[in-house]
Amino acid sequence: TILPEGAGMALIYTRRESEVNYPESGGKVSQHDWDYAPRIGLRYEFSPQLQVYGNVSRSVEPPHPWSMIWGSPITFPVGNGPATGRQSTPVALRNQTATTLELGTRGDSWLGQWDLAWYYSAIRHELLSVETQAATATQAPIVGESNASPTVHQGIEAGLNSLLWEKDGVGNVSLRQAYTFSDFHYRNDDRFGSNALPGIPRHYYQAELRYNHPLGFYAGVNTQVASPMAVDYANSYYTSSYRLWGATFGYASPKKDWQTWLDLRNLTRQRYAATVTPGYDDMGKDAARSTPGEGMGAYVGVSYNFR
């Protein structure tokens, strides 16, 4: 049976204004744009345990007014006091648009409950950020944003929740897994060719092995694994891959009215780059663009549902 997943059309009007008036007066940019965002999705059900689906959509993302300032190459000249060297005139930025195709399947089998999806997104005028001025002892880094040449976001997202063992009165053991393959790159850019976009690991894997007791107690171990990611648009330097280990212990009331938990993270004290602030071309140097991830930590929580 073919079932509609949803269809629609959105007409989008965006207005963006940006002006510099302190500590010195500069220029002003005002943008008014109309755009559209249609979407349609279909689902085919072979059986209650097996479905396939597909979606086609168009999305629109307008630039933030601050981006029109920080992405400007026009600055106040020497002699303008504290404004010297700062952006004086905003620049016009186009709306980022993307046309996305997604195909996937989900179901339930002896392996467990699974979901597998492939997507391809052709993007025009993607709003990409880049560090234009490094941080100093007294000043945070300045990050600008601009429209890129055509880019592609494509990848695979897979998830599997498997019941490994179960016994009445004793509990069960389950394994949850999620894998993401991300191929985000330029599409024949004049400067960077088909380089990968920085800040995104190509492979990312998460898993949790968990024991659940019928009375509500549970315990589990988990891991996160990420491949290296580019730090600059020239792909001249990459972060190191990393693997994190954690553990959880908790209790969830069978009445589902309250629960408590202890979450232990990064048990091996792994040092890793959680995020990066992209650079243009670091020429192979290890620039200070990475934000370190959390060290070993313990988090305790309690929640109660009033009803």
CSV table of C-alpha atoms in Angstrom, one decimal:
chain,number,residue,atom,x,y,z
A,1,THR,CA,0.0,0.0,0.0
A,2,ILE,CA,1.3,3.4,-1.0
A,3,LEU,CA,0.6,6.0,1.7
A,4,PRO,CA,1.3,9.8,1.6
A,5,GLU,CA,3.8,10.9,4.1
A,6,GLY,CA,2.8,14.5,3.6
A,7,ALA,CA,2.9,17.3,1.0
A,8,GLY,CA,2.8,21.0,1.2
A,9,MET,CA,4.1,24.3,-0.2
A,10,ALA,CA,5.4,27.3,1.8
A,11,LEU,CA,5.8,30.8,0.4
A,12,ILE,CA,8.5,32.5,2.4
A,13,TYR,CA,9.2,36.3,2.8
A,14,THR,CA,12.4,37.4,4.5
A,15,ARG,CA,13.5,40.8,5.5
A,16,ARG,CA,17.0,41.5,6.8
A,17,GLU,CA,18.5,44.8,7.7
A,18,SER,CA,22.0,45.5,9.0
A,19,GLU,CA,23.6,48.9,9.9
A,20,VAL,CA,26.7,50.1,11.6
A,21,ASN,CA,26.2,53.2,13.8
A,22,TYR,CA,28.6,52.7,16.8
A,23,PRO,CA,31.3,53.6,17.6
A,24,GLU,CA,31.3,55.3,14.2
A,25,SER,CA,28.6,55.5,11.5
A,26,GLY,CA,29.0,53.2,8.6
A,27,GLY,CA,26.8,51.8,5.9
A,28,LYS,CA,23.5,50.0,5.8
A,29,VAL,CA,22.1,47.1,3.9
A,30,SER,CA,18.4,46.2,3.6
A,31,GLN,CA,17.2,43.0,1.9
A,32,HIS,CA,13.7,41.8,1.0
A,33,ASP,CA,13.3,38.4,-0.6
A,34,TRP,CA,10.5,36.0,-1.6
A,35,ASP,CA,11.1,32.3,-1.9
A,36,TYR,CA,9.3,29.0,-1.8
A,37,ALA,CA,9.7,25.6,-0.1
A,38,PRO,CA,7.6,22.7,-1.5
A,39,ARG,CA,7.8,19.2,0.0
A,40,ILE,CA,6.2,15.8,-0.8
A,41,GLY,CA,6.7,12.3,0.7
A,42,LEU,CA,5.5,8.8,0.0
A,43,ARG,CA,5.6,5.6,2.0
A,44,TYR,CA,5.1,2.0,0.8
A,45,GLU,CA,4.2,-0.7,3.4
A,46,PHE,CA,5.2,-4.2,2.4
A,47,SER,CA,4.0,-5.4,5.8
A,48,PRO,CA,3.7,-4.0,9.3
A,49,GLN,CA,7.4,-5.1,9.7
A,50,LEU,CA,8.8,-3.5,6.5
A,51,GLN,CA,8.3,-0.1,5.0
A,52,VAL,CA,10.1,2.1,2.5
A,53,TYR,CA,9.8,5.8,2.1
A,54,GLY,CA,10.9,8.7,0.0
A,55,ASN,CA,10.8,12.5,0.4
A,56,VAL,CA,11.7,15.4,-1.8
A,57,SER,CA,11.8,18.9,-0.4
A,58,ARG,CA,13.2,22.4,-0.8
A,59,SER,CA,14.4,24.4,2.1
A,60,VAL,CA,15.3,28.1,2.6
A,61,GLU,CA,17.6,29.6,5.2
A,62,PRO,CA,18.1,33.3,5.3
A,63,PRO,CA,21.3,34.9,6.7
A,64,HIS,CA,21.4,36.4,10.2
A,65,PRO,CA,21.8,40.2,10.2
A,66,TRP,CA,25.0,39.9,12.2
A,67,SER,CA,26.5,37.7,9.4
A,68,MET,CA,26.0,40.6,7.0
A,69,ILE,CA,28.4,42.6,9.3
A,70,TRP,CA,31.0,40.1,10.3
A,71,GLY,CA,31.3,38.7,6.8
A,72,SER,CA,32.1,42.2,5.3
A,73,PRO,CA,35.6,43.0,4.0
A,74,ILE,CA,34.9,46.7,4.2
A,75,THR,CA,36.5,48.2,7.4
A,76,PHE,CA,37.0,51.5,9.0
A,77,PRO,CA,40.4,53.0,8.1
A,78,VAL,CA,43.1,54.1,10.5
A,79,GLY,CA,42.1,57.2,12.5
A,80,ASN,CA,38.6,56.0,13.5
A,81,GLY,CA,39.6,55.3,17.1
A,82,PRO,CA,38.2,52.0,18.5
A,83,ALA,CA,36.4,51.4,15.2
A,84,THR,CA,39.7,51.2,13.3
A,85,GLY,CA,39.9,47.9,11.4
A,86,ARG,CA,36.3,46.9,12.3
A,87,GLN,CA,33.7,46.3,9.7
A,88,SER,CA,32.1,49.6,8.6
A,89,THR,CA,29.6,48.5,5.9
A,90,PRO,CA,27.4,45.4,5.8
A,91,VAL,CA,27.3,43.2,2.7
A,92,ALA,CA,24.3,41.6,1.1
A,93,LEU,CA,24.0,37.8,1.6
A,94,ARG,CA,21.7,35.6,-0.4
A,95,ASN,CA,19.3,33.0,1.1
A,96,GLN,CA,20.7,29.5,1.4
A,97,THR,CA,18.5,27.1,-0.6
A,98,ALA,CA,18.7,23.3,-0.8
A,99,THR,CA,16.8,20.6,-2.7
A,100,THR,CA,16.9,17.3,-0.9
A,101,LEU,CA,16.0,13.8,-1.8
A,102,GLU,CA,15.7,11.2,0.9
A,103,LEU,CA,15.1,7.4,0.5
A,104,GLY,CA,14.9,5.0,3.3
A,105,THR,CA,13.5,1.9,4.9
A,106,ARG,CA,12.5,0.9,8.4
A,107,GLY,CA,11.2,-2.3,10.0
A,108,ASP,CA,11.4,-5.0,12.6
A,109,SER,CA,13.1,-8.4,12.2
A,110,TRP,CA,15.1,-10.9,14.1
A,111,LEU,CA,17.9,-8.4,14.1
A,112,GLY,CA,15.8,-5.8,15.9
A,113,GLN,CA,14.1,-2.5,15.0
A,114,TRP,CA,16.1,-0.8,12.3
A,115,ASP,CA,16.0,2.4,10.2
A,116,LEU,CA,18.2,3.1,7.2
A,117,ALA,CA,18.1,6.3,5.1
A,118,TRP,CA,20.2,7.8,2.3
A,119,TYR,CA,19.9,11.5,1.5
A,120,TYR,CA,21.3,13.9,-1.1
A,121,SER,CA,21.0,17.6,-0.8
A,122,ALA,CA,22.1,20.0,-3.5
A,123,ILE,CA,22.8,23.4,-1.9
A,124,ARG,CA,23.2,26.8,-3.4
A,125,HIS,CA,24.6,29.8,-1.6
A,126,GLU,CA,25.4,27.8,1.5
A,127,LEU,CA,26.1,30.1,4.4
A,128,LEU,CA,29.6,29.0,5.6
A,129,SER,CA,31.6,30.5,8.4
A,130,VAL,CA,35.3,31.1,8.5
A,131,GLU,CA,37.6,32.6,11.1
A,132,THR,CA,38.8,36.0,9.8
A,133,GLN,CA,40.8,37.0,12.8
A,134,ALA,CA,42.4,34.7,15.4
A,135,ALA,CA,41.7,35.1,19.1
A,136,THR,CA,44.1,37.1,21.2
A,137,ALA,CA,44.7,37.4,24.9
A,138,THR,CA,42.1,40.3,25.1
A,139,GLN,CA,39.8,39.5,22.2
A,140,ALA,CA,37.7,36.6,21.0
A,141,PRO,CA,38.1,35.4,17.4
A,142,ILE,CA,36.2,37.1,14.7
A,143,VAL,CA,34.2,34.7,12.5
A,144,GLY,CA,32.7,35.8,9.2
A,145,GLU,CA,30.0,34.2,7.1
A,146,SER,CA,29.5,34.3,3.4
A,147,ASN,CA,27.7,32.5,0.5
A,148,ALA,CA,29.6,29.5,-0.9
A,149,SER,CA,29.7,28.2,-4.4
A,150,PRO,CA,27.5,25.1,-4.9
A,151,THR,CA,27.9,22.4,-2.3
A,152,VAL,CA,26.6,18.9,-1.7
A,153,HIS,CA,25.5,17.3,1.6
A,154,GLN,CA,24.9,13.5,1.2
A,155,GLY,CA,25.1,10.6,3.6
A,156,ILE,CA,23.7,7.6,5.2
A,157,GLU,CA,22.0,7.4,8.6
A,158,ALA,CA,21.5,3.9,10.1
A,159,GLY,CA,20.0,2.8,13.5
A,160,LEU,CA,19.5,-0.6,15.0
A,161,ASN,CA,17.9,-1.5,18.4
A,162,SER,CA,18.5,-5.2,19.2
A,163,LEU,CA,17.2,-7.3,22.0
A,164,LEU,CA,20.1,-9.7,22.8
A,165,TRP,CA,18.7,-11.6,25.8
A,166,GLU,CA,15.6,-11.7,27.9
A,167,LYS,CA,14.2,-13.8,30.8
A,168,ASP,CA,11.0,-13.4,32.8
A,169,GLY,CA,11.6,-11.9,36.3
A,170,VAL,CA,15.3,-11.3,35.5
A,171,GLY,CA,15.2,-8.6,32.8
A,172,ASN,CA,16.8,-8.1,29.4
A,173,VAL,CA,19.9,-6.9,27.7
A,174,SER,CA,19.7,-4.7,24.6
A,175,LEU,CA,22.1,-3.1,22.2
A,176,ARG,CA,21.4,0.2,20.5
A,177,GLN,CA,23.5,1.4,17.6
A,178,ALA,CA,23.6,4.4,15.4
A,179,TYR,CA,25.9,5.2,12.5
A,180,THR,CA,26.2,8.3,10.3
A,181,PHE,CA,28.2,8.7,7.1
A,182,SER,CA,28.5,12.3,6.1
A,183,ASP,CA,30.0,13.4,2.8
A,184,PHE,CA,29.7,17.2,2.7
A,185,HIS,CA,31.8,18.8,0.0
A,186,TYR,CA,32.2,21.6,-2.6
A,187,ARG,CA,30.9,20.9,-6.1
A,188,ASN,CA,33.7,21.9,-8.4
A,189,ASP,CA,34.7,25.1,-6.6
A,190,ASP,CA,37.2,27.3,-8.4
A,191,ARG,CA,39.6,27.4,-5.3
A,192,PHE,CA,38.8,24.2,-3.4
A,193,GLY,CA,37.6,21.8,-6.1
A,194,SER,CA,35.6,19.0,-4.4
A,195,ASN,CA,37.2,19.5,-0.9
A,196,ALA,CA,35.3,18.3,2.2
A,197,LEU,CA,33.6,21.0,4.3
A,198,PRO,CA,35.4,21.4,7.6
A,199,GLY,CA,34.1,20.5,11.0
A,200,ILE,CA,32.2,17.4,10.1
A,201,PRO,CA,33.5,13.8,10.8
A,202,ARG,CA,33.0,11.6,7.8
A,203,HIS,CA,32.1,8.6,10.1
A,204,TYR,CA,30.3,8.8,13.5
A,205,TYR,CA,29.2,5.8,15.5
A,206,GLN,CA,27.3,5.5,18.8
A,207,ALA,CA,26.4,2.4,20.8
A,208,GLU,CA,24.9,1.5,24.2
A,209,LEU,CA,24.8,-2.0,25.8
A,210,ARG,CA,22.1,-1.9,28.5
A,211,TYR,CA,20.6,-4.2,31.1
A,212,ASN,CA,17.1,-3.5,32.3
A,213,HIS,CA,15.6,-5.0,35.4
A,214,PRO,CA,11.8,-5.5,35.7
A,215,LEU,CA,11.7,-3.4,38.9
A,216,GLY,CA,13.1,-0.4,37.0
A,217,PHE,CA,16.8,-0.5,37.7
A,218,TYR,CA,19.1,-0.3,34.7
A,219,ALA,CA,22.8,-0.1,33.9
A,220,GLY,CA,24.7,0.4,30.6
A,221,VAL,CA,28.0,1.1,28.9
A,222,ASN,CA,28.2,3.3,25.9
A,223,THR,CA,30.7,4.5,23.3
A,224,GLN,CA,31.1,7.2,20.7
A,225,VAL,CA,33.6,7.0,17.8
A,226,ALA,CA,34.4,9.8,15.3
A,227,SER,CA,36.8,9.9,12.4
A,228,PRO,CA,39.1,12.8,11.7
A,229,MET,CA,37.5,16.1,10.4
A,230,ALA,CA,39.0,18.8,8.3
A,231,VAL,CA,39.9,22.0,10.1
A,232,ASP,CA,40.1,24.4,7.1
A,233,TYR,CA,38.5,24.7,3.7
A,234,ALA,CA,41.8,23.8,2.0
A,235,ASN,CA,41.7,20.4,3.9
A,236,SER,CA,45.4,21.0,4.8
A,237,TYR,CA,44.9,19.8,8.4
A,238,TYR,CA,42.7,17.3,10.1
A,239,THR,CA,41.8,16.6,13.8
A,240,SER,CA,42.6,13.2,15.3
A,241,SER,CA,39.9,10.5,15.5
A,242,TYR,CA,38.6,9.7,18.9
A,243,ARG,CA,36.7,7.1,20.9
A,244,LEU,CA,34.8,7.9,24.1
A,245,TRP,CA,33.5,5.5,26.8
A,246,GLY,CA,30.8,6.1,29.3
A,247,ALA,CA,28.4,4.3,31.7
A,248,THR,CA,24.9,4.9,33.0
A,249,PHE,CA,23.1,3.7,36.1
A,250,GLY,CA,19.6,4.6,37.1
A,251,TYR,CA,16.1,3.7,38.2
A,252,ALA,CA,12.8,4.4,36.4
A,253,SER,CA,9.6,3.9,38.4
A,254,PRO,CA,7.3,1.2,36.8
A,255,LYS,CA,4.5,3.8,37.3
A,256,LYS,CA,6.5,6.1,35.0
A,257,ASP,CA,6.1,9.0,37.4
A,258,TRP,CA,9.8,9.5,38.4
A,259,GLN,CA,13.3,8.5,37.6
A,260,THR,CA,16.9,9.1,38.7
A,261,TRP,CA,20.2,8.4,37.0
A,262,LEU,CA,24.0,8.7,37.2
A,263,ASP,CA,25.7,9.4,33.9
A,264,LEU,CA,29.5,8.9,33.7
A,265,ARG,CA,31.2,10.3,30.6
A,266,ASN,CA,34.7,10.1,29.0
A,267,LEU,CA,35.9,7.4,31.5
A,268,THR,CA,39.3,7.1,29.8
A,269,ARG,CA,39.9,10.9,29.9
A,270,GLN,CA,40.3,11.0,26.2
A,271,ARG,CA,41.5,14.4,24.8
A,272,TYR,CA,39.7,15.3,21.6
A,273,ALA,CA,38.4,18.1,19.4
A,274,ALA,CA,34.6,18.4,19.8
A,275,THR,CA,34.2,21.2,17.3
A,276,VAL,CA,36.3,23.4,15.1
A,277,THR,CA,36.1,27.0,13.9
A,278,PRO,CA,36.9,26.6,10.2
A,279,GLY,CA,39.9,28.5,8.7
A,280,TYR,CA,40.4,29.4,5.0
A,281,ASP,CA,43.8,27.7,4.4
A,282,ASP,CA,46.0,26.9,7.3
A,283,MET,CA,48.7,25.5,4.9
A,284,GLY,CA,49.1,22.3,7.0
A,285,LYS,CA,49.7,24.1,10.3
A,286,ASP,CA,48.0,23.0,13.5
A,287,ALA,CA,46.2,26.3,14.1
A,288,ALA,CA,44.2,27.0,17.4
A,289,ARG,CA,40.8,26.3,15.9
A,290,SER,CA,39.6,23.4,17.9
A,291,THR,CA,37.3,23.4,20.9
A,292,PRO,CA,38.3,20.7,23.3
A,293,GLY,CA,35.6,18.1,24.3
A,294,GLU,CA,34.6,17.5,27.9
A,295,GLY,CA,36.9,15.6,30.2
A,296,MET,CA,35.8,12.9,32.6
A,297,GLY,CA,32.6,13.9,34.3
A,298,ALA,CA,29.7,12.6,36.4
A,299,TYR,CA,26.1,13.9,36.0
A,300,VAL,CA,23.3,13.1,38.5
A,301,GLY,CA,19.7,13.8,37.8
A,302,VAL,CA,16.2,13.3,39.1
A,303,SER,CA,12.9,13.9,37.2
A,304,TYR,CA,9.3,13.7,38.4
A,305,ASN,CA,6.2,13.8,36.3
A,306,PHE,CA,3.3,15.6,37.9
A,307,ARG,CA,0.0,14.2,36.5
